[in-house]
Amino acid sequence: MPERRVVVVGYDAAELLDIACVTSSLESANWHGAAPCYQVRLVTPGGHPITCGTGLTLMAQEALERVTGPLDTLIVSGGVGHVAAAGNRSIVGHVRRLARESRRIASVCTGATILAATGLLDGRRATTHWRSARFLAAGHPEITVDPDPIFIRDGNISTAAGVTSALDLTLAFIEEDHGAELARRVARQLVTYLQRPGNQAQMSMFTTTPPPENGLVRRVVDHVTCHLSDDLTTATLAAGAGVSERHLTRLFVKHLGRTPGRFVRQARTEAAAHLLASTTLPMSGVAVRCGFGTAETLRQAFVDRYGMPPSRYRATTAHAAR
């Protein structure tokens, strides 16, 4: 089988990790496969070196303008330079041209801004880095922007969320192209999961904090995350905070974009995901520890959040760890 031609588009102030997560994963597949699987090329405007957002310089392997198809996969990287790149008619035009000659098209992180500028995402569902989701949605109302998933596949176009989600998407590509066993070898080489569900949330409740100026919201959030098995109804939380339910709900929606009830449900579900992946607790034990009460309540919340039952999630993460 001939090597699949993969072109990664870079530009000034692109994110180095956006590029490296893709290229390293595909090159690892070349090393671990029975034969080389992918021919990977980093292309830039004019074929010039680019200075990444981190300040490091990358040498291009080819000029964007000189690349011709057919291509197997076209991947557009993101980075702090994504707005300037999306405003560059030459970059956008050549990405659009190459997309017509590619079997599969993808963006990583804010690379979705560039795909949006080509019109390729019109009428599609897409994701991007959670910080840029509102920007993308405001500038392109014809796109259904979902800031939650790690990656989204809509037809032959995929969009990955922030930075290292490129690993998840690239592993999914490798599995699709060459089977689960090769993808598993690559994941083990990279010391990463094979693979997080694409619709798993980008940001965890336990790594995001409300604005520091809002002490009340911060205190309630701290209480929730430290007492998941307690009574965390909105009424109880409001009483503990010394405010009305209506006022607490207004503050949560303003600062966190969700009601207290939805915040609690998400926090409990994410905590359950962590326990499922890292312990051998039975489902009933995980449910009680995270405040769900019963395994069935946990199952319903898990399916709503991750699109799969907790038993399948545990099996997937356990399989990846072997």
CSV table of C-alpha atoms in Angstrom, one decimal:
chain,number,residue,atom,x,y,z
A,1,MET,CA,0.0,0.0,0.0
A,2,PRO,CA,1.5,3.4,-1.0
A,3,GLU,CA,2.1,6.0,1.7
A,4,ARG,CA,-0.7,8.4,2.4
A,5,ARG,CA,0.2,12.0,1.6
A,6,VAL,CA,-0.5,14.2,4.5
A,7,VAL,CA,0.1,18.0,4.3
A,8,VAL,CA,0.2,20.1,7.5
A,9,VAL,CA,-0.3,23.8,6.9
A,10,GLY,CA,1.8,26.2,9.1
A,11,TYR,CA,2.2,29.9,9.1
A,12,ASP,CA,3.8,32.6,11.3
A,13,ALA,CA,2.7,32.4,15.0
A,14,ALA,CA,1.2,28.9,14.5
A,15,GLU,CA,1.2,26.7,17.6
A,16,LEU,CA,4.2,24.3,17.7
A,17,LEU,CA,2.2,21.7,19.6
A,18,ASP,CA,-0.6,21.8,17.0
A,19,ILE,CA,1.9,20.8,14.4
A,20,ALA,CA,4.0,18.4,16.4
A,21,CYS,CA,1.1,16.4,17.8
A,22,VAL,CA,0.1,15.5,14.3
A,23,THR,CA,3.5,15.0,12.7
A,24,SER,CA,4.9,13.0,15.7
A,25,SER,CA,1.9,10.7,15.8
A,26,LEU,CA,2.0,10.0,12.1
A,27,GLU,CA,5.8,9.5,12.1
A,28,SER,CA,5.4,7.1,15.0
A,29,ALA,CA,2.9,5.1,12.9
A,30,ASN,CA,5.6,4.9,10.2
A,31,TRP,CA,8.0,3.5,12.8
A,32,HIS,CA,5.6,1.0,14.3
A,33,GLY,CA,3.8,-0.2,11.1
A,34,ALA,CA,4.8,-3.1,8.9
A,35,ALA,CA,5.8,-0.4,6.3
A,36,PRO,CA,5.8,3.4,6.2
A,37,CYS,CA,2.2,4.5,6.3
A,38,TYR,CA,2.4,8.3,5.8
A,39,GLN,CA,4.4,10.8,3.9
A,40,VAL,CA,4.1,13.9,6.1
A,41,ARG,CA,5.0,17.4,4.9
A,42,LEU,CA,4.9,20.7,6.7
A,43,VAL,CA,4.1,23.4,4.2
A,44,THR,CA,4.2,27.2,4.7
A,45,PRO,CA,3.5,30.3,2.6
A,46,GLY,CA,6.4,30.6,0.2
A,47,GLY,CA,8.1,27.6,1.8
A,48,HIS,CA,9.7,30.1,4.3
A,49,PRO,CA,10.6,29.2,7.9
A,50,ILE,CA,7.9,30.2,10.4
A,51,THR,CA,8.3,31.5,13.9
A,52,CYS,CA,5.9,29.7,16.1
A,53,GLY,CA,3.9,31.4,18.8
A,54,THR,CA,6.4,29.9,21.3
A,55,GLY,CA,9.2,31.8,19.6
A,56,LEU,CA,10.9,28.7,18.0
A,57,THR,CA,11.5,28.6,14.3
A,58,LEU,CA,10.4,25.7,12.1
A,59,MET,CA,11.8,25.0,8.6
A,60,ALA,CA,9.2,24.2,6.0
A,61,GLN,CA,9.5,21.2,3.7
A,62,GLU,CA,7.5,22.7,0.8
A,63,ALA,CA,5.8,25.9,-0.3
A,64,LEU,CA,2.0,25.9,0.2
A,65,GLU,CA,1.6,27.5,-3.2
A,66,ARG,CA,3.5,24.6,-5.0
A,67,VAL,CA,1.7,21.7,-3.4
A,68,THR,CA,-0.6,19.8,-5.7
A,69,GLY,CA,-3.0,16.9,-5.1
A,70,PRO,CA,-4.3,14.4,-4.8
A,71,LEU,CA,-3.7,14.4,-1.1
A,72,ASP,CA,-4.9,11.9,1.5
A,73,THR,CA,-5.2,14.4,4.4
A,74,LEU,CA,-5.0,18.2,4.7
A,75,ILE,CA,-4.5,19.5,8.2
A,76,VAL,CA,-4.5,23.2,9.1
A,77,SER,CA,-2.8,24.1,12.4
A,78,GLY,CA,-3.9,26.7,14.8
A,79,GLY,CA,-2.1,29.3,16.9
A,80,VAL,CA,-2.1,32.9,17.9
A,81,GLY,CA,-1.5,33.8,14.2
A,82,HIS,CA,-4.8,32.3,13.1
A,83,VAL,CA,-6.7,35.6,12.6
A,84,ALA,CA,-3.9,37.0,10.4
A,85,ALA,CA,-3.7,33.7,8.5
A,86,ALA,CA,-7.5,33.7,8.0
A,87,GLY,CA,-7.3,37.2,6.6
A,88,ASN,CA,-4.5,36.2,4.1
A,89,ARG,CA,-6.3,35.6,0.8
A,90,SER,CA,-3.4,33.6,-0.6
A,91,ILE,CA,-3.4,31.2,2.4
A,92,VAL,CA,-7.1,30.8,2.4
A,93,GLY,CA,-7.2,30.3,-1.4
A,94,HIS,CA,-4.6,27.6,-1.4
A,95,VAL,CA,-6.2,25.8,1.5
A,96,ARG,CA,-9.5,25.9,-0.3
A,97,ARG,CA,-7.8,24.6,-3.5
A,98,LEU,CA,-6.0,21.7,-1.7
A,99,ALA,CA,-9.2,20.8,0.1
A,100,ARG,CA,-10.8,20.0,-3.2
A,101,GLU,CA,-8.0,17.6,-3.9
A,102,SER,CA,-8.0,15.9,-0.5
A,103,ARG,CA,-9.8,12.8,0.8
A,104,ARG,CA,-9.9,14.1,4.3
A,105,ILE,CA,-9.6,17.7,5.7
A,106,ALA,CA,-9.0,18.7,9.3
A,107,SER,CA,-8.1,21.6,11.5
A,108,VAL,CA,-6.5,21.7,14.9
A,109,CYS,CA,-7.4,24.2,17.5
A,110,THR,CA,-7.9,27.7,16.0
A,111,GLY,CA,-7.0,26.4,12.6
A,112,ALA,CA,-10.8,26.2,12.4
A,113,THR,CA,-10.8,29.9,11.8
A,114,ILE,CA,-8.9,29.4,8.6
A,115,LEU,CA,-11.2,26.6,7.4
A,116,ALA,CA,-14.1,28.8,8.2
A,117,ALA,CA,-12.6,31.6,6.0
A,118,THR,CA,-12.6,29.1,3.1
A,119,GLY,CA,-16.3,28.4,3.5
A,120,LEU,CA,-15.6,24.7,4.0
A,121,LEU,CA,-17.4,24.7,7.4
A,122,ASP,CA,-20.6,26.4,6.2
A,123,GLY,CA,-23.6,24.4,7.3
A,124,ARG,CA,-21.4,22.0,9.4
A,125,ARG,CA,-20.9,21.4,13.1
A,126,ALA,CA,-17.4,22.3,14.2
A,127,THR,CA,-15.2,22.8,17.3
A,128,THR,CA,-12.2,24.9,18.2
A,129,HIS,CA,-10.2,25.9,21.3
A,130,TRP,CA,-12.7,26.8,24.0
A,131,ARG,CA,-11.3,30.3,24.3
A,132,SER,CA,-12.0,31.0,20.6
A,133,ALA,CA,-15.4,29.4,20.3
A,134,ARG,CA,-17.4,32.6,20.7
A,135,PHE,CA,-15.1,34.4,18.3
A,136,LEU,CA,-15.6,31.7,15.6
A,137,ALA,CA,-19.4,31.6,16.2
A,138,ALA,CA,-19.8,35.4,16.0
A,139,GLY,CA,-17.8,35.7,12.8
A,140,HIS,CA,-19.4,32.7,11.1
A,141,PRO,CA,-23.1,32.2,12.2
A,142,GLU,CA,-23.5,29.7,9.3
A,143,ILE,CA,-21.3,27.3,11.3
A,144,THR,CA,-22.7,25.3,14.3
A,145,VAL,CA,-19.9,25.9,16.8
A,146,ASP,CA,-19.8,23.4,19.7
A,147,PRO,CA,-17.1,24.3,22.2
A,148,ASP,CA,-17.3,21.1,24.3
A,149,PRO,CA,-16.0,18.1,22.3
A,150,ILE,CA,-12.3,17.2,21.9
A,151,PHE,CA,-13.0,16.8,18.2
A,152,ILE,CA,-15.9,16.6,15.8
A,153,ARG,CA,-16.1,14.7,12.5
A,154,ASP,CA,-18.7,16.0,10.0
A,155,GLY,CA,-18.4,14.2,6.7
A,156,ASN,CA,-14.8,14.3,5.5
A,157,ILE,CA,-14.0,17.4,7.6
A,158,SER,CA,-12.8,17.1,11.1
A,159,THR,CA,-12.1,19.9,13.6
A,160,ALA,CA,-10.1,19.3,16.8
A,161,ALA,CA,-10.2,21.5,19.9
A,162,GLY,CA,-7.3,22.9,21.8
A,163,VAL,CA,-3.7,21.8,21.2
A,164,THR,CA,-3.2,18.3,22.4
A,165,SER,CA,-6.6,17.2,21.2
A,166,ALA,CA,-4.7,16.8,17.9
A,167,LEU,CA,-3.3,13.6,19.4
A,168,ASP,CA,-6.8,12.2,19.8
A,169,LEU,CA,-7.9,13.1,16.3
A,170,THR,CA,-4.7,11.8,14.7
A,171,LEU,CA,-5.0,8.5,16.6
A,172,ALA,CA,-8.5,8.3,15.3
A,173,PHE,CA,-7.2,8.8,11.8
A,174,ILE,CA,-4.5,6.1,12.3
A,175,GLU,CA,-7.1,3.6,13.6
A,176,GLU,CA,-9.4,4.4,10.7
A,177,ASP,CA,-6.6,4.0,8.1
A,178,HIS,CA,-4.6,1.0,9.6
A,179,GLY,CA,-6.6,-0.5,12.4
A,180,ALA,CA,-6.8,-0.4,16.2
A,181,GLU,CA,-3.6,-2.3,16.9
A,182,LEU,CA,-1.3,0.2,15.1
A,183,ALA,CA,-3.1,3.1,16.8
A,184,ARG,CA,-2.6,1.4,20.1
A,185,ARG,CA,1.1,1.1,19.5
A,186,VAL,CA,1.4,4.7,18.7
A,187,ALA,CA,-0.6,5.7,21.8
A,188,ARG,CA,1.7,3.7,24.0
A,189,GLN,CA,4.7,5.2,22.3
A,190,LEU,CA,3.3,8.7,23.0
A,191,VAL,CA,2.2,7.7,26.5
A,192,THR,CA,-1.4,8.9,25.9
A,193,TYR,CA,-4.9,7.4,25.9
A,194,LEU,CA,-6.2,5.4,22.9
A,195,GLN,CA,-8.2,7.4,22.7
A,196,ARG,CA,-10.4,9.8,24.6
A,197,PRO,CA,-13.9,9.9,23.2
A,198,GLY,CA,-14.2,12.7,20.6
A,199,ASN,CA,-17.2,14.1,22.5
A,200,GLN,CA,-15.4,14.2,25.8
A,201,ALA,CA,-15.3,17.8,27.2
A,202,GLN,CA,-12.3,20.0,26.4
A,203,MET,CA,-12.2,21.6,29.8
A,204,SER,CA,-12.7,19.9,33.1
A,205,MET,CA,-14.6,21.5,36.0
A,206,PHE,CA,-11.5,20.8,38.0
A,207,THR,CA,-9.2,22.9,35.8
A,208,THR,CA,-11.4,25.9,35.3
A,209,THR,CA,-12.1,28.5,37.9
A,210,PRO,CA,-14.7,31.3,38.0
A,211,PRO,CA,-13.4,34.9,37.7
A,212,PRO,CA,-11.4,35.6,40.9
A,213,GLU,CA,-13.3,38.9,41.5
A,214,ASN,CA,-16.5,36.9,42.2
A,215,GLY,CA,-15.8,35.4,45.6
A,216,LEU,CA,-19.2,33.9,46.2
A,217,VAL,CA,-19.2,31.9,43.0
A,218,ARG,CA,-15.7,30.7,43.7
A,219,ARG,CA,-16.7,29.6,47.3
A,220,VAL,CA,-19.7,27.7,46.0
A,221,VAL,CA,-17.6,26.0,43.3
A,222,ASP,CA,-15.0,25.0,45.8
A,223,HIS,CA,-17.6,23.6,48.1
A,224,VAL,CA,-19.2,21.6,45.3
A,225,THR,CA,-15.9,20.0,44.0
A,226,CYS,CA,-14.9,19.0,47.6
A,227,HIS,CA,-18.3,17.6,48.7
A,228,LEU,CA,-19.7,15.8,45.6
A,229,SER,CA,-21.6,13.2,47.7
A,230,ASP,CA,-23.4,15.9,49.8
A,231,ASP,CA,-26.8,17.5,49.2
A,232,LEU,CA,-25.9,20.0,46.4
A,233,THR,CA,-29.4,21.1,45.3
A,234,THR,CA,-29.6,24.8,44.3
A,235,ALA,CA,-31.6,25.5,47.4
A,236,THR,CA,-29.0,24.0,49.7
A,237,LEU,CA,-26.1,25.8,48.0
A,238,ALA,CA,-28.0,29.1,48.0
A,239,ALA,CA,-28.8,28.8,51.7
A,240,GLY,CA,-25.1,28.0,52.5
A,241,ALA,CA,-24.0,31.0,50.5
A,242,GLY,CA,-26.6,33.3,52.2
A,243,VAL,CA,-28.3,34.3,48.9
A,244,SER,CA,-31.6,33.4,47.2
A,245,GLU,CA,-31.8,30.5,44.7
A,246,ARG,CA,-32.6,33.0,42.0
A,247,HIS,CA,-29.6,35.2,42.8
A,248,LEU,CA,-27.2,32.2,42.9
A,249,THR,CA,-28.5,31.0,39.5
A,250,ARG,CA,-28.0,34.4,38.0
A,251,LEU,CA,-24.4,34.5,39.2
A,252,PHE,CA,-23.6,31.0,38.0
A,253,VAL,CA,-25.1,31.7,34.5
A,254,LYS,CA,-23.2,35.0,34.3
A,255,HIS,CA,-19.8,33.7,35.4
A,256,LEU,CA,-19.9,30.0,34.4
A,257,GLY,CA,-22.4,29.9,31.6
A,258,ARG,CA,-24.6,27.3,33.4
A,259,THR,CA,-27.0,26.9,36.2
A,260,PRO,CA,-25.9,25.5,39.6
A,261,GLY,CA,-27.7,22.3,38.9
A,262,ARG,CA,-25.9,21.8,35.6
A,263,PHE,CA,-22.6,22.7,37.1
A,264,VAL,CA,-23.1,20.1,39.9
A,265,ARG,CA,-24.1,17.4,37.4
A,266,GLN,CA,-21.1,18.0,35.2
A,267,ALA,CA,-18.7,18.1,38.2
A,268,ARG,CA,-20.1,14.8,39.4
A,269,THR,CA,-19.9,13.2,36.0
A,270,GLU,CA,-16.3,14.3,35.4
A,271,ALA,CA,-15.3,13.0,38.9
A,272,ALA,CA,-17.0,9.7,38.0
A,273,ALA,CA,-15.0,9.5,34.8
A,274,HIS,CA,-11.8,10.0,36.7
A,275,LEU,CA,-12.7,7.2,39.2
A,276,LEU,CA,-13.7,4.9,36.4
A,277,ALA,CA,-10.4,5.3,34.7
A,278,SER,CA,-8.2,5.2,37.8
A,279,THR,CA,-9.9,2.8,40.3
A,280,THR,CA,-11.6,-0.6,40.3
A,281,LEU,CA,-14.6,0.6,42.4
A,282,PRO,CA,-17.9,-1.0,41.3
A,283,MET,CA,-20.3,1.2,39.5
A,284,SER,CA,-22.5,1.5,42.6
A,285,GLY,CA,-19.5,2.7,44.6
A,286,VAL,CA,-18.5,5.3,42.0
A,287,ALA,CA,-22.1,6.5,41.9
A,288,VAL,CA,-22.3,6.9,45.7
A,289,ARG,CA,-18.9,8.6,46.0
A,290,CYS,CA,-19.8,11.1,43.3
A,291,GLY,CA,-23.3,11.9,44.6
A,292,PHE,CA,-25.4,10.1,42.0
A,293,GLY,CA,-26.9,7.7,44.5
A,294,THR,CA,-27.5,4.8,42.1
A,295,ALA,CA,-25.6,3.2,39.2
A,296,GLU,CA,-28.6,3.9,36.9
A,297,THR,CA,-28.5,7.7,37.7
A,298,LEU,CA,-24.8,7.6,37.0
A,299,ARG,CA,-25.3,5.8,33.7
A,300,GLN,CA,-27.9,8.4,32.5
A,301,ALA,CA,-25.7,11.3,33.4
A,302,PHE,CA,-22.7,9.7,31.7
A,303,VAL,CA,-24.5,8.9,28.5
A,304,ASP,CA,-25.7,12.6,28.4
A,305,ARG,CA,-22.2,13.9,28.9
A,306,TYR,CA,-20.0,11.5,27.0
A,307,GLY,CA,-22.3,9.7,24.7
A,308,MET,CA,-21.5,6.3,26.1
A,309,PRO,CA,-22.3,4.3,29.2
A,310,PRO,CA,-19.8,4.3,32.1
A,311,SER,CA,-19.0,0.6,31.6
A,312,ARG,CA,-17.8,1.2,28.0
A,313,TYR,CA,-15.8,4.2,29.1
A,314,ARG,CA,-14.0,2.1,31.8
A,315,ALA,CA,-13.3,-0.6,29.3
A,316,THR,CA,-11.9,1.9,26.8
A,317,THR,CA,-9.6,3.5,29.2
A,318,ALA,CA,-8.5,0.2,30.7
A,319,HIS,CA,-7.7,-1.2,27.3
A,320,ALA,CA,-5.6,1.9,26.4
A,321,ALA,CA,-3.6,1.5,29.6
A,322,ARG,CA,-2.5,-2.0,28.8
